mmCIF file of C-alpha atoms in Angstrom:
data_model
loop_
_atom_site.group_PDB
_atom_site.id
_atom_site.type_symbol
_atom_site.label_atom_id
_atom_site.label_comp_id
_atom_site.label_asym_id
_atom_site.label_seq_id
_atom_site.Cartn_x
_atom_site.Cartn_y
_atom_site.Cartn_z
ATOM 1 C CA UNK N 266 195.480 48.228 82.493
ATOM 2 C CA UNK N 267 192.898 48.588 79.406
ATOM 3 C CA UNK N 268 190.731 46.133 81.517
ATOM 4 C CA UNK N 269 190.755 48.542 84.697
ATOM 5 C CA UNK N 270 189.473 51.875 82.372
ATOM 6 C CA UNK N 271 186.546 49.796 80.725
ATOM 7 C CA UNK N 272 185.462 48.318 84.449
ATOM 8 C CA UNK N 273 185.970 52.042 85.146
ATOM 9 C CA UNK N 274 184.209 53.277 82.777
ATOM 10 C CA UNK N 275 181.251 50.725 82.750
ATOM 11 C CA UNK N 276 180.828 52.151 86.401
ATOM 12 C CA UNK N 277 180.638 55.201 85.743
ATOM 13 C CA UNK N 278 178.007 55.069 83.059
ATOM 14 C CA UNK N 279 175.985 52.704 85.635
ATOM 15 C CA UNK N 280 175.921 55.532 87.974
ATOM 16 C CA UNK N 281 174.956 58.375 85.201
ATOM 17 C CA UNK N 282 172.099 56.191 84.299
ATOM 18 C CA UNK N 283 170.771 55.868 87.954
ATOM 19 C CA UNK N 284 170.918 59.383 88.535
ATOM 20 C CA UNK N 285 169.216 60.093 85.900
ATOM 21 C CA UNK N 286 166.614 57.614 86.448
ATOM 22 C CA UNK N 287 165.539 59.051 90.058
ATOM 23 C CA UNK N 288 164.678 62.839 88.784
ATOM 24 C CA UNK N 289 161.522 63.461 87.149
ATOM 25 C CA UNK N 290 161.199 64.150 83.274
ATOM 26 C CA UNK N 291 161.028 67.264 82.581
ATOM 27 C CA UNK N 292 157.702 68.681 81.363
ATOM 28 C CA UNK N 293 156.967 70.157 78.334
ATOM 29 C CA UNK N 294 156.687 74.159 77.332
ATOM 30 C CA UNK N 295 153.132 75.357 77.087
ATOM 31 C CA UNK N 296 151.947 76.457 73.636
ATOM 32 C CA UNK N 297 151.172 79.664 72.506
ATOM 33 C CA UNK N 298 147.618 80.397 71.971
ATOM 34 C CA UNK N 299 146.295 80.706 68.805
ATOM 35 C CA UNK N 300 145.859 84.233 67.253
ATOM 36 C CA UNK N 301 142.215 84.694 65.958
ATOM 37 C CA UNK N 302 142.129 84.833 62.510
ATOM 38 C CA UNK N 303 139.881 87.955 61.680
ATOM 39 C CA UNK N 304 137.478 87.322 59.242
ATOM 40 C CA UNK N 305 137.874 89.190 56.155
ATOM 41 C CA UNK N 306 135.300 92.460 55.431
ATOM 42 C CA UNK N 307 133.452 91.962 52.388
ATOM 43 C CA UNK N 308 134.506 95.154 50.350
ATOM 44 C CA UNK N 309 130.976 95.668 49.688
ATOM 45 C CA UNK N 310 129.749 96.411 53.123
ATOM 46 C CA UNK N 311 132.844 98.424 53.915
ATOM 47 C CA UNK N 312 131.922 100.557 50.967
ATOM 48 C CA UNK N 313 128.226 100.646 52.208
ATOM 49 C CA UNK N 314 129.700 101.595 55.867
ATOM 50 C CA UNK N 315 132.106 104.692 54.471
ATOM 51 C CA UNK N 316 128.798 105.909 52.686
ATOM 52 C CA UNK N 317 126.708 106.142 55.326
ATOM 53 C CA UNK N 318 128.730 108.061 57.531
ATOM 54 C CA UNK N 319 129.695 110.719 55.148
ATOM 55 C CA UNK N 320 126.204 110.683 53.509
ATOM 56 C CA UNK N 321 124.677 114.508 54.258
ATOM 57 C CA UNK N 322 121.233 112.791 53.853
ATOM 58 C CA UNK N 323 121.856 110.169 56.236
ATOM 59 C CA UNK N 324 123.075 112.533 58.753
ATOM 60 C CA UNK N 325 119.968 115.487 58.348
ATOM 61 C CA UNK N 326 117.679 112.281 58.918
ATOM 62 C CA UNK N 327 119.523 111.190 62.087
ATOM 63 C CA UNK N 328 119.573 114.961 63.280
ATOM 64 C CA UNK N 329 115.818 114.903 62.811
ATOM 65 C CA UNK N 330 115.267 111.628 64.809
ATOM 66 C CA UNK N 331 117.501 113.167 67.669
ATOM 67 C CA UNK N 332 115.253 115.910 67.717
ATOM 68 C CA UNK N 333 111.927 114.483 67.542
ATOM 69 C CA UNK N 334 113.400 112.304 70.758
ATOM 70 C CA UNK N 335 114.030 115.721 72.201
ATOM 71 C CA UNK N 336 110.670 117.074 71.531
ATOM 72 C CA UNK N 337 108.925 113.982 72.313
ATOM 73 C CA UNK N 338 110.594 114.411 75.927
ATOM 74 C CA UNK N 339 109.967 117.752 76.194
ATOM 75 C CA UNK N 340 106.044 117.154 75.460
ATOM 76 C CA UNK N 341 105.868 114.405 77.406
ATOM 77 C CA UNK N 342 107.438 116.542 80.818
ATOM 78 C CA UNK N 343 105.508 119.141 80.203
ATOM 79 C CA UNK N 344 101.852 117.007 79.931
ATOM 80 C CA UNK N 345 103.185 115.490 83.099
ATOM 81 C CA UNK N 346 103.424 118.564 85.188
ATOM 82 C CA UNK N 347 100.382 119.570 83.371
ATOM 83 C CA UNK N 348 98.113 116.903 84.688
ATOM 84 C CA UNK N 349 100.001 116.876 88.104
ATOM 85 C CA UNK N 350 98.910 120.492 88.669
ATOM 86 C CA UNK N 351 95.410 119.886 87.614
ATOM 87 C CA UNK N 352 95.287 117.278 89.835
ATOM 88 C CA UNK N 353 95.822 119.162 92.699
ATOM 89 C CA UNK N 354 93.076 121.864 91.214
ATOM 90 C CA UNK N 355 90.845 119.598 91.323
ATOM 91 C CA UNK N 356 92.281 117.849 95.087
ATOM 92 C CA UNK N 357 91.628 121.797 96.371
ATOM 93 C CA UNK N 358 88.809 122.563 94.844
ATOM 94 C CA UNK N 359 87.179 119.606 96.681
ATOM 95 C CA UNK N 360 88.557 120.501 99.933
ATOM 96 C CA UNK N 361 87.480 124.500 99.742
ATOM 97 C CA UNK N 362 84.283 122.947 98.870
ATOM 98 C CA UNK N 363 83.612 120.649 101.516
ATOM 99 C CA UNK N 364 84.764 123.779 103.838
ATOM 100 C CA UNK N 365 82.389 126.396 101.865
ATOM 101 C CA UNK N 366 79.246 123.500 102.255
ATOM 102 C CA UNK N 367 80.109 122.986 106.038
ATOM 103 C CA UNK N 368 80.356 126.766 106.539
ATOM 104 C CA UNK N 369 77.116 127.710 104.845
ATOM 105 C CA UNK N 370 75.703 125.091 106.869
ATOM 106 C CA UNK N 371 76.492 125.713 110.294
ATOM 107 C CA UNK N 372 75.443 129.740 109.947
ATOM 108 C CA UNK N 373 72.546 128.202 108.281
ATOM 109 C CA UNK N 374 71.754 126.017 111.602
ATOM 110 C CA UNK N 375 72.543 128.921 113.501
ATOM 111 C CA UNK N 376 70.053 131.198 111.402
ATOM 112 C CA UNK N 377 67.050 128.054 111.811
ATOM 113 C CA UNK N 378 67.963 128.326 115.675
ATOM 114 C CA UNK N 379 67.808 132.490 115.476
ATOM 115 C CA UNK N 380 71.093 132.845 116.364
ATOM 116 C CA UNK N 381 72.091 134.870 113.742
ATOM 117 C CA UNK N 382 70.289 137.185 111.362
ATOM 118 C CA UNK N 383 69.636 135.911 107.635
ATOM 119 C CA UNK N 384 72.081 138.650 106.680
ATOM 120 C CA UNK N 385 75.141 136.581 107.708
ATOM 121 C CA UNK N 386 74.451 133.662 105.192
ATOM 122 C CA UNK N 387 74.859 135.737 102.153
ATOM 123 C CA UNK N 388 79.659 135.240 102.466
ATOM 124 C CA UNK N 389 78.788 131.587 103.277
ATOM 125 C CA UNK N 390 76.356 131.070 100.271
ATOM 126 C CA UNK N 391 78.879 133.733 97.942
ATOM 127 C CA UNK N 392 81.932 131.349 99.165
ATOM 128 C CA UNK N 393 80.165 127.982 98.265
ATOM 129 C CA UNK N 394 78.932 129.192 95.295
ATOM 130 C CA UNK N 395 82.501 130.446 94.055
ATOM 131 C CA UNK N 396 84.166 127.122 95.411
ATOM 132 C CA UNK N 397 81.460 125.378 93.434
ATOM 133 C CA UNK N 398 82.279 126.962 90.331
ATOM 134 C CA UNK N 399 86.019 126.950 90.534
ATOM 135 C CA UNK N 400 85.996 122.889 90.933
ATOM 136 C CA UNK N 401 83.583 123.032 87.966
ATOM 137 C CA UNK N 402 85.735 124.274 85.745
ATOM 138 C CA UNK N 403 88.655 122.205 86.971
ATOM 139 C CA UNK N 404 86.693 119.215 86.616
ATOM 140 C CA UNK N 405 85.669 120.529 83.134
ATOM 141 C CA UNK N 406 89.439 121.080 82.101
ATOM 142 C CA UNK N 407 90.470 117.599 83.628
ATOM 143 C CA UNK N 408 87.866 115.853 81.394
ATOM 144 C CA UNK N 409 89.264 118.155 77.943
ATOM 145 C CA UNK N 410 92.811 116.551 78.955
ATOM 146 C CA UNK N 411 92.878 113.546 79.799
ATOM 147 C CA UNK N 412 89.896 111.943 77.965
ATOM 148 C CA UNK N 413 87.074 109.716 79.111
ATOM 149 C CA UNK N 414 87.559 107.484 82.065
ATOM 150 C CA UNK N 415 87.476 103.905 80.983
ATOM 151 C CA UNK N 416 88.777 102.465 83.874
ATOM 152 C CA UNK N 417 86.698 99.431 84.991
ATOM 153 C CA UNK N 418 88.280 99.461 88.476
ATOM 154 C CA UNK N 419 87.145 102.895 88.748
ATOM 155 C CA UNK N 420 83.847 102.653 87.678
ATOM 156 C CA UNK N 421 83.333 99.662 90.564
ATOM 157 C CA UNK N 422 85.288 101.592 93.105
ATOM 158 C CA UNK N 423 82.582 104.961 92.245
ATOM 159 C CA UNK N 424 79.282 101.942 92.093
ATOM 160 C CA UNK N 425 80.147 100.688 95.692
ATOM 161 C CA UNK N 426 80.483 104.145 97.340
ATOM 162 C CA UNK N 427 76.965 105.110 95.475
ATOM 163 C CA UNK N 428 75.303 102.333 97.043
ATOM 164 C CA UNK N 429 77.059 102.843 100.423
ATOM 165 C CA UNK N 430 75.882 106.512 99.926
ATOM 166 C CA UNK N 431 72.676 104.920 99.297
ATOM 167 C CA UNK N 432 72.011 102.703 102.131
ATOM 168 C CA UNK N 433 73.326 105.597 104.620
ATOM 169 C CA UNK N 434 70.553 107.485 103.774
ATOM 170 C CA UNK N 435 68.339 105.250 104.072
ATOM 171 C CA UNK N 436 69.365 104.271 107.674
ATOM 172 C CA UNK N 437 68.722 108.438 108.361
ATOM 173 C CA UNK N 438 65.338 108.223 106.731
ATOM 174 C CA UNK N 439 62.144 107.874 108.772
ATOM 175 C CA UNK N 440 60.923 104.472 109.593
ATOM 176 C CA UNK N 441 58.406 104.550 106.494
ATOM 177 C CA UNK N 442 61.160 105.054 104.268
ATOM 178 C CA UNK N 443 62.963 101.964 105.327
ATOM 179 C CA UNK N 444 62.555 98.863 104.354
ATOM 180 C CA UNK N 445 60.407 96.837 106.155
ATOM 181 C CA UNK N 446 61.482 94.901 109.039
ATOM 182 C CA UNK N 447 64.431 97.520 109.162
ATOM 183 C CA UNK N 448 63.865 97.675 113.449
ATOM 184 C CA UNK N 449 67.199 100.010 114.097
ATOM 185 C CA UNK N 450 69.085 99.575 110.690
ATOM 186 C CA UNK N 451 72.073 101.740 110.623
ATOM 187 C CA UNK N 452 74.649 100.024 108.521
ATOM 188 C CA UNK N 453 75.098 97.314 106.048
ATOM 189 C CA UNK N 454 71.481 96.825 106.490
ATOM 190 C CA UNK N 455 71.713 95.010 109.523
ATOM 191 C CA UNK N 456 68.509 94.988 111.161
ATOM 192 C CA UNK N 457 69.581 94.729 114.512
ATOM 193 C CA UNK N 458 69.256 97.019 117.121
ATOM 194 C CA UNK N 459 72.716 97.727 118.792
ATOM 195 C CA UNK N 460 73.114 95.422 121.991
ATOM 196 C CA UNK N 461 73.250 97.180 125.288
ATOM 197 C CA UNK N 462 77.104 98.169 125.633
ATOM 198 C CA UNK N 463 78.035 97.064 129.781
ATOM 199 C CA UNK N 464 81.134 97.612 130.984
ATOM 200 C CA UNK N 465 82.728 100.676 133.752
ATOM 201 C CA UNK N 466 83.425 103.341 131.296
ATOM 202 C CA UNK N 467 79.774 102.948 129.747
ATOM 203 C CA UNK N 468 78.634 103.203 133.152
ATOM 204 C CA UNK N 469 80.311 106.025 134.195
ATOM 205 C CA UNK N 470 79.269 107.733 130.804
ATOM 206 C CA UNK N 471 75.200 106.952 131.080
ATOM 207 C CA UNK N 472 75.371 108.080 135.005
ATOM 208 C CA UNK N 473 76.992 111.694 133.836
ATOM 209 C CA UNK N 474 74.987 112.137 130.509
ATOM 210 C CA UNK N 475 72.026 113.680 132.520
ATOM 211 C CA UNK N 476 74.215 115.896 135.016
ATOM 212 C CA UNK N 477 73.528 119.252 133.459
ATOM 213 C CA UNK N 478 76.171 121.725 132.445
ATOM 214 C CA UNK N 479 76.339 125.792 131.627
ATOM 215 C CA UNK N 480 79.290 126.075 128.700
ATOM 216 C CA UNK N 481 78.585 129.557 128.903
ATOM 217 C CA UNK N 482 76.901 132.939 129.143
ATOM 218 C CA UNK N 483 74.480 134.006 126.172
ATOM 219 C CA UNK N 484 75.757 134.859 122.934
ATOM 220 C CA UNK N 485 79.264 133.317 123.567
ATOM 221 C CA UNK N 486 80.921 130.919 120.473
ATOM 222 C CA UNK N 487 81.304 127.898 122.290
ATOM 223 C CA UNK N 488 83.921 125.015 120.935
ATOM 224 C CA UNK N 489 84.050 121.505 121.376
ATOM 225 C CA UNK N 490 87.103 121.317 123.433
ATOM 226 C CA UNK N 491 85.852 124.413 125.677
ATOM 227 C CA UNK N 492 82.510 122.753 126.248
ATOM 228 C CA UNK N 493 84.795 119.762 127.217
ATOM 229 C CA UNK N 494 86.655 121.874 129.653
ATOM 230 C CA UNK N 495 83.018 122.700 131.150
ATOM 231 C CA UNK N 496 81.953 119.195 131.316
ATOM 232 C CA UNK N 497 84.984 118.364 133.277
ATOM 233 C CA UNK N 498 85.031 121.128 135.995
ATOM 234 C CA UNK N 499 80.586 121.227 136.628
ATOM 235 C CA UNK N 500 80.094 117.882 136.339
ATOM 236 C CA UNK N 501 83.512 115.207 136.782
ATOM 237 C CA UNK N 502 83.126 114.128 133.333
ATOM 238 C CA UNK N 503 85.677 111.970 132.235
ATOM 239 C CA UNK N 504 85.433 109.366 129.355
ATOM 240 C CA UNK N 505 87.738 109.185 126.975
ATOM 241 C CA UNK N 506 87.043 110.296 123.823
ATOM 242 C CA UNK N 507 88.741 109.008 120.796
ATOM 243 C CA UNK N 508 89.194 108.633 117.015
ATOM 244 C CA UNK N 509 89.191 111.717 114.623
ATOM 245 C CA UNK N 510 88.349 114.693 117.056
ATOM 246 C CA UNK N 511 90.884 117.280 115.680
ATOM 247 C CA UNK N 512 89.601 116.907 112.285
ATOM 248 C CA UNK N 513 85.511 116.657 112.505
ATOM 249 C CA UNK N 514 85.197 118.741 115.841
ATOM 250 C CA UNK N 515 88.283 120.686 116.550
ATOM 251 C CA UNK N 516 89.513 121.525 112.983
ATOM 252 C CA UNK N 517 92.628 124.570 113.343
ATOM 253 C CA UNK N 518 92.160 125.948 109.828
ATOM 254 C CA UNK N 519 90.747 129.492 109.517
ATOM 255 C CA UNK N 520 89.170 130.629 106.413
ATOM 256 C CA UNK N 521 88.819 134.371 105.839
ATOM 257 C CA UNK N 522 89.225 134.679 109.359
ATOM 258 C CA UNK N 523 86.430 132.475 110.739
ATOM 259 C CA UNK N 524 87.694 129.526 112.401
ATOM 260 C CA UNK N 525 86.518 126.270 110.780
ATOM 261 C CA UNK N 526 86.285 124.388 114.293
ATOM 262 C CA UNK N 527 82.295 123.422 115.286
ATOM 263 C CA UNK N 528 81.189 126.114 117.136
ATOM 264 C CA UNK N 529 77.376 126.393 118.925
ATOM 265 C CA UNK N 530 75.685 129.298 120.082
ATOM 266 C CA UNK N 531 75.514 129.547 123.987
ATOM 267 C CA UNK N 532 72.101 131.194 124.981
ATOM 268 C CA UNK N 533 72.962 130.545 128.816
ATOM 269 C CA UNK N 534 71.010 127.822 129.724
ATOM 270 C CA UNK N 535 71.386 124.734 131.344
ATOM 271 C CA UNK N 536 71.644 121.319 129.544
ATOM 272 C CA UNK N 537 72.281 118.207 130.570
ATOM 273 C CA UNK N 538 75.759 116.880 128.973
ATOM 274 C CA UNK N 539 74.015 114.099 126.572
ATOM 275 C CA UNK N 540 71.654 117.434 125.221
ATOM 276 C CA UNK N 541 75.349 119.283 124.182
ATOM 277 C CA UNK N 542 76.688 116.150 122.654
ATOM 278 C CA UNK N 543 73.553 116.151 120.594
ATOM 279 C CA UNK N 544 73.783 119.620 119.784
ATOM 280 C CA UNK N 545 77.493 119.013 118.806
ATOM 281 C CA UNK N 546 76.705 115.967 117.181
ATOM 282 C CA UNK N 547 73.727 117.847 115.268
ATOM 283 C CA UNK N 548 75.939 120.478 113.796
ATOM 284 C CA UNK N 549 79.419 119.174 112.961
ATOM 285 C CA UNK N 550 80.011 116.051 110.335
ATOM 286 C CA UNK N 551 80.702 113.624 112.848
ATOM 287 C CA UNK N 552 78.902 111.096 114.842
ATOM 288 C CA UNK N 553 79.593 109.660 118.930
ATOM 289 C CA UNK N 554 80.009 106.034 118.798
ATOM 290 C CA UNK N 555 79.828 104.425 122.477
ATOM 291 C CA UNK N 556 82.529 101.485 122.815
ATOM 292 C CA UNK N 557 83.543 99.933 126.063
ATOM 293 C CA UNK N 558 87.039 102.187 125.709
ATOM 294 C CA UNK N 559 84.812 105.253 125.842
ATOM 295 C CA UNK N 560 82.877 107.497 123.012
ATOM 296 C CA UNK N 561 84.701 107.067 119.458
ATOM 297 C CA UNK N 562 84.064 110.166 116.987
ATOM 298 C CA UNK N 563 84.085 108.797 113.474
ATOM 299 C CA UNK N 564 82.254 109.913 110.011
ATOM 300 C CA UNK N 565 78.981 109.091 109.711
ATOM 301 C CA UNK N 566 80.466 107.167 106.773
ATOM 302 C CA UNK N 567 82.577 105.374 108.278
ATOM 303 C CA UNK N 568 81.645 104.315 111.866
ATOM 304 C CA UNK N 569 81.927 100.746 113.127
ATOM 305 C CA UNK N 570 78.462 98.704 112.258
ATOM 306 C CA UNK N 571 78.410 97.151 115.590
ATOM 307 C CA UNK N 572 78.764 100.148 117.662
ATOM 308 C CA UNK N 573 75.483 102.324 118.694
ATOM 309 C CA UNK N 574 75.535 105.625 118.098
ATOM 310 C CA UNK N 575 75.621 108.152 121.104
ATOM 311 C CA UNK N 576 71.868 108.829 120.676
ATOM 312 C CA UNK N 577 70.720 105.089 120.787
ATOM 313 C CA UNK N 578 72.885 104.420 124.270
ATOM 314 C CA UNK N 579 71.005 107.671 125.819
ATOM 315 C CA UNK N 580 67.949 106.150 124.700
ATOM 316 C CA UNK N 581 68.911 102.779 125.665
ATOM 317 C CA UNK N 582 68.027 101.831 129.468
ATOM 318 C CA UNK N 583 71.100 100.424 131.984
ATOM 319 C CA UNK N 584 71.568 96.518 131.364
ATOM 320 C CA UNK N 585 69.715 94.453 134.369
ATOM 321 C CA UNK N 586 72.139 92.705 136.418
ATOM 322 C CA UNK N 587 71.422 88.760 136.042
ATOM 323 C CA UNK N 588 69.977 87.068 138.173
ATOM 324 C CA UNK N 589 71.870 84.964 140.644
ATOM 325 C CA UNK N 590 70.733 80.837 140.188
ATOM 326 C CA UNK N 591 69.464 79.665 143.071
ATOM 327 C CA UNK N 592 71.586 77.076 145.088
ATOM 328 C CA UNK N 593 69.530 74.472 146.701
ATOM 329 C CA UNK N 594 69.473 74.542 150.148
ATOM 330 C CA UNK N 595 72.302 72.360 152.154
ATOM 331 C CA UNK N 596 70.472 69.907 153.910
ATOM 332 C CA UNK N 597 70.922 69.858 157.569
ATOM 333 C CA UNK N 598 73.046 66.992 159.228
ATOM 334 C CA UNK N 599 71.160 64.507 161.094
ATOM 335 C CA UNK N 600 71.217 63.804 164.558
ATOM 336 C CA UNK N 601 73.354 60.930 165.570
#
C-alpha cells in the first residue's frame, strides 16, 4: 500500500513539472523611472533673484526701457508715414507737371499756328509755373529728410537714362549735329536706315496715307479718335492701331476743365490722312511706328529700334516686286 502512494505520488509530481514546463516564464515588472534629482539653488543667486525683483531701482530702469521701446515705435511709424506721404508729393508733383508742360505746349503750338491769341498761354504758363514750384519744394523737403542719396544702383540707373536722353536727341538733331556716318540714326545709334516694311497691312496703309480727309469745319477741337472716325467713313481707312493710344493720344483726365486728350485745330481744309497723322504726331508725346500688324503708338522713348517711324514709311517708296529668274527654255522634242 505505501508503495502504491509514492508511485502515486511520483506521478503526480511528473505531471506538475510538465505543465509547468510548456507555459512561458513570466516576465518581469517594468521599473519605475527615475525621479530627477533637482539640482540644489545656490543661496546666493536666490538672494540675488529676490533682490532684483523687489528692487524699486531695478524696476524704474525696466519701466524706462519699456518706454523708450514705445517711443522708439512710435517715431519710427510716424517717419514711415512721413516719407510715404512725401513720396507721393513728390509722385504728383511730377505728374501735374508733365500735364502743366504738355498743356502749355500744345496752346503754345496752337498760338505758333495762329490758332489762338497769345492771351490764352498766360493759365498754361501760370499752371506750369505753380506745378514747377510745388515739386520744388517737395523735392527740397525730400532731400532735408531723408539725406543724400548714396545709392550706387541709383546713380547707374539715373547715368543710363542721361545718356539714353542723350542719344535721343541727337537722333532729332539735324544731320550736322550727328555724328558722322549717322545715315538715318534713330536709336541705339544704329546707323541704319529702317528696311522697307512689305507685307498687306503696310500696303493697305501706304495706298490710304495720300487719300485726303476733312475732320472738320473751321475752328472745331478735333480729337484723335474723332479724326479716326473721319478717316474711316471719307476714306475706308482701316489699320489697326495699337500700343499706348489711351494714354499719349486719347488721355480722359480733365484739368480745370480742359480736357487733357491731343486736340488740333480744324481750319477746314483738306489733308491727306499721312498730313493729320503728322499733325497728330507733331503735337502730342507720342510717335507712329509702322509694323507689319499695323501702326504701333509708343513714346518717343521707348519705341522699338527696328521699327521706322510713320514719317520715314511715307517717305519711303513701295518695295519692287522681285524679279522672276528666268527658266530656260524647254527644248523642243525631236522628230522621230
Amino acid at each position: 500500500m505505501r508503495r502504491l502512494v509514492t508511485i502515486s505520488g511520483a506521478f503526480a509530481l511528473a505531471l506538475a513539472v510538465t505543465a509547468a514546463s510548456g507555459q512561458p516564464p513570466k516576465a518581469d515588472p517594468p521599473k519605475k523611472a527615475d525621479k530627477p534629482v533637482p539640482n540644489p539653488v545656490d543661496a546666493t543667486d536666490a538672494a540675488i533673484g529676490r533682490a532684483l525683483a523687489t528692487d524699486p531701482d531695478v524696476k524704474m530702469a525696466q519701466a524706462k526701457i519699456q518706454l523708450a521701446e514705445a517711443e522708439l515705435a512710435k517715431a519710427r511709424q510716424t517717419i514711415t508715414l512721413k516719407v510715404l506721404a512725401l513720396k507721393s508729393r513728390v509722385e504728383q508733383g511730377k505728374a501735374e507737371l508733365r500735364v502743366a508742360e504738355q498743356h502749355l505746349a500744345n496752346q503754345e503750338l496752337s498760338f505758333k499756328a495762329k490758332v489762338v491769341p497769345e492771351s490764352e498761354l498766360f493759365a498754361p504758363r501760370s499752371k506750369f509755373e505753380t506745378a514747377k514750384a510745388t515739386l520744388a519744394a517737395a523735392e527740397a523737403e525730400w532731400k532735408l529728410l531723408t539725406g543724400p542719396d548714396n545709392n550706387g544702383e541709383a546713380k547707374i540707373i539715373r547715368l543710363y537714362e542721361s545718356l539714353a536722353d542723350q542719344r535721343i536727341e541727337l537722333s532729332f538733331s539735324p544731320p550736322t549735329q550727328q555724328a558722322p556716318n549717322a545715315g538715318a540714326y534713330r536709336w541705339y545709334g544704329s546707323g541704319a536706315s529702317p528696311a522697307p516694311i512689305t507685307g498687306p497691312i503696310p500696303d493697305r496703309l501706304r495706298a490710304v496715307l495720300d487719300k485726303p480727309v476733312k475732320v472738320g469745319p473751321k475752328g472745331e477741337k478735333v480729337t484723335f479718335d474723332k479724326a479716326l472716325e473721319a478717316f474711316q467713313k471719307q476714306a475706308g481707312f482701316d489699320i489697326p492701331i495699337r500700343g499706348d493710344v489711351e494714354r499719349i493720344f486719347l488721355d480722359r483726365r480733365t484739368v480745370g476743365g480742359e480736357s487733357l486728350a491731343t486736340t488740333i485745330i480744324s481750319e477746314g481744309e483738306t489733308l491727306p490722312i499721312g498730313a493729320w497723322l503728322q499733325l497728330f504726331q507733331d503735337i502730342g508725346r507720342g510717335t507712329f511706328y509702322v509694323r507689319e500688324y499695323g501702326l504701333l503708338v509708343s513714346d518717343r522713348k521707348a519705341g522699338p529700334p527696328d521699327a521706322p517711324t510713320f514719317t520715314e514709311f511715307w517717305k519711303q517708296a513701295a518695295p519692287k516686286p522681285e524679279p522672276k529668274p528666268k527658266s530656260d527654255p524647254v527644248p523642243e522634242p525631236k522628230p522621230k
